[in-house]
Amino acid sequence: MAKRKLTVQQQRRIRLQQDRSRAQADNRGAPAAAGLPESGLGAEQTGVVAVRYADSADVVIEAAGEVRRCHFRANLDSLIAGDRVAWRDGDPWGVITAVQPRKNHLDRPDNLGKLRPVAANIDRIAIVLAPQPQPHANLIDRYLVASEAQGIASMLVLNKCDMGETEDLRRLLDTYGQLGYPLLFVSAKTGAGIAQLAASLQHKTGVLVGQSGVGKSSLINALIPDADTQTGPLSTKATPVASRSSHREQGTARYTAKGTHTTSASQLFRLPGGGGLIDSPGIREFGLWHLDAAQVAAGFVEFRPLLGHCKFRDCQHRSEPECALIAAVKEGTVRAQRLGSYHALVAELSAH
Ligand code: GDP
Ligand code: ZN
């Protein structure tokens, strides 16, 4: 008899149980870490990391929609916003006991050029555009390829729709609509389309990306009216890496009370009806650093059926004879602009 296939939910339950027993085994063997309460802890619950500090983290209690400051053991040092954890409540702080494997993560290079994850378990990337500043197709493609490479669903959000649309913009948006990417027209200013955008992010973890000035901060404020107050309680033991507004000024603020770097200054903001948005300057710039040319090509959805059909295995799709992509451009099934974006992205990668 064929093995019964486990449902996603069953798999998740088993994984969580495995994580829990592993955490319990770790706890039995490990000496008490300094400052961590060993007794008087509540029952284990699940939660999501909202903000990571040097030696603690804010965890969202999903059922209650509240945030709790928690310590964590040294073996959980890689926690970032969006990580799903098991934790136990305590006084004054709780303790994170285990972290679930990440289904994906967005990376950016740190000061030393080493890639660091800045957000985990993203369900949807909203690429924000606006009539002004004028959108660049290459930048949109860059975000789409990065999303495809991580297997994360993406959508296009045209903000400032109160400004009207030019013919060029309409053509640009049509390109992506034809490729199958969902498109929403919104205005953070008038509130148009905000309910639809909120609905598309409901019970999901999303990020907003896009060039500076398109209205990402305005959209976060429109979607999450209390975003500015969703920061964890201050404490003498751990100073939050920075307030949200000073992130903006500093680019990447990540100094802590101890003067050590944390991996990111990302924060998960909770949407009123469940789900959330993770934001930080690092996420807004997330990119393609870890990809090779083949992965970039696979990130262009309409190239996929053509890949492997060029005459030369190492075809660069520039001027080689019998190139399936060049042929598709000539036939009109692939846009020249998209092939141009591909070349630009590959050139950028090899320059790194
Ligand atoms: P960010 O850099 O992507 O975070 O963009 P901001 O949220 O800071 O917005 C940039 C500018 O666009 C600000 O002056 C906003 O007031 C303006 N803006 C944001 N959303 C809208 C909108 O829907 N319509 C109009 N007309 N302006 C907007
Ligand atoms: Zn080719």
Short mmCIF file of N, CA and C and ligand atoms in Angstrom, two decimals, residues 310 315 317 323-324, ligand 2:
data_model
loop_
_atom_site.label_atom_id
_atom_site.label_comp_id
_atom_site.label_asym_id
_atom_site.label_seq_id
_atom_site.Cartn_x
_atom_site.Cartn_y
_atom_site.Cartn_z
N CYS A 310 18.23 26.07 -25.67
CA CYS A 310 19.19 26.76 -26.55
C CYS A 310 20.15 25.71 -27.12
N CYS A 315 24.70 28.78 -23.05
CA CYS A 315 24.24 29.96 -23.80
C CYS A 315 23.99 31.12 -22.84
N HIS A 317 22.46 33.80 -23.95
CA HIS A 317 21.26 34.43 -24.54
C HIS A 317 21.55 35.86 -25.01
N CYS A 323 19.40 30.43 -30.12
CA CYS A 323 19.09 30.71 -28.71
C CYS A 323 17.56 30.78 -28.57
N ALA A 324 17.02 29.97 -27.67
CA ALA A 324 15.56 29.89 -27.51
C ALA A 324 14.99 31.22 -27.00
ZN ZN B 2 20.07 31.18 -25.19
#
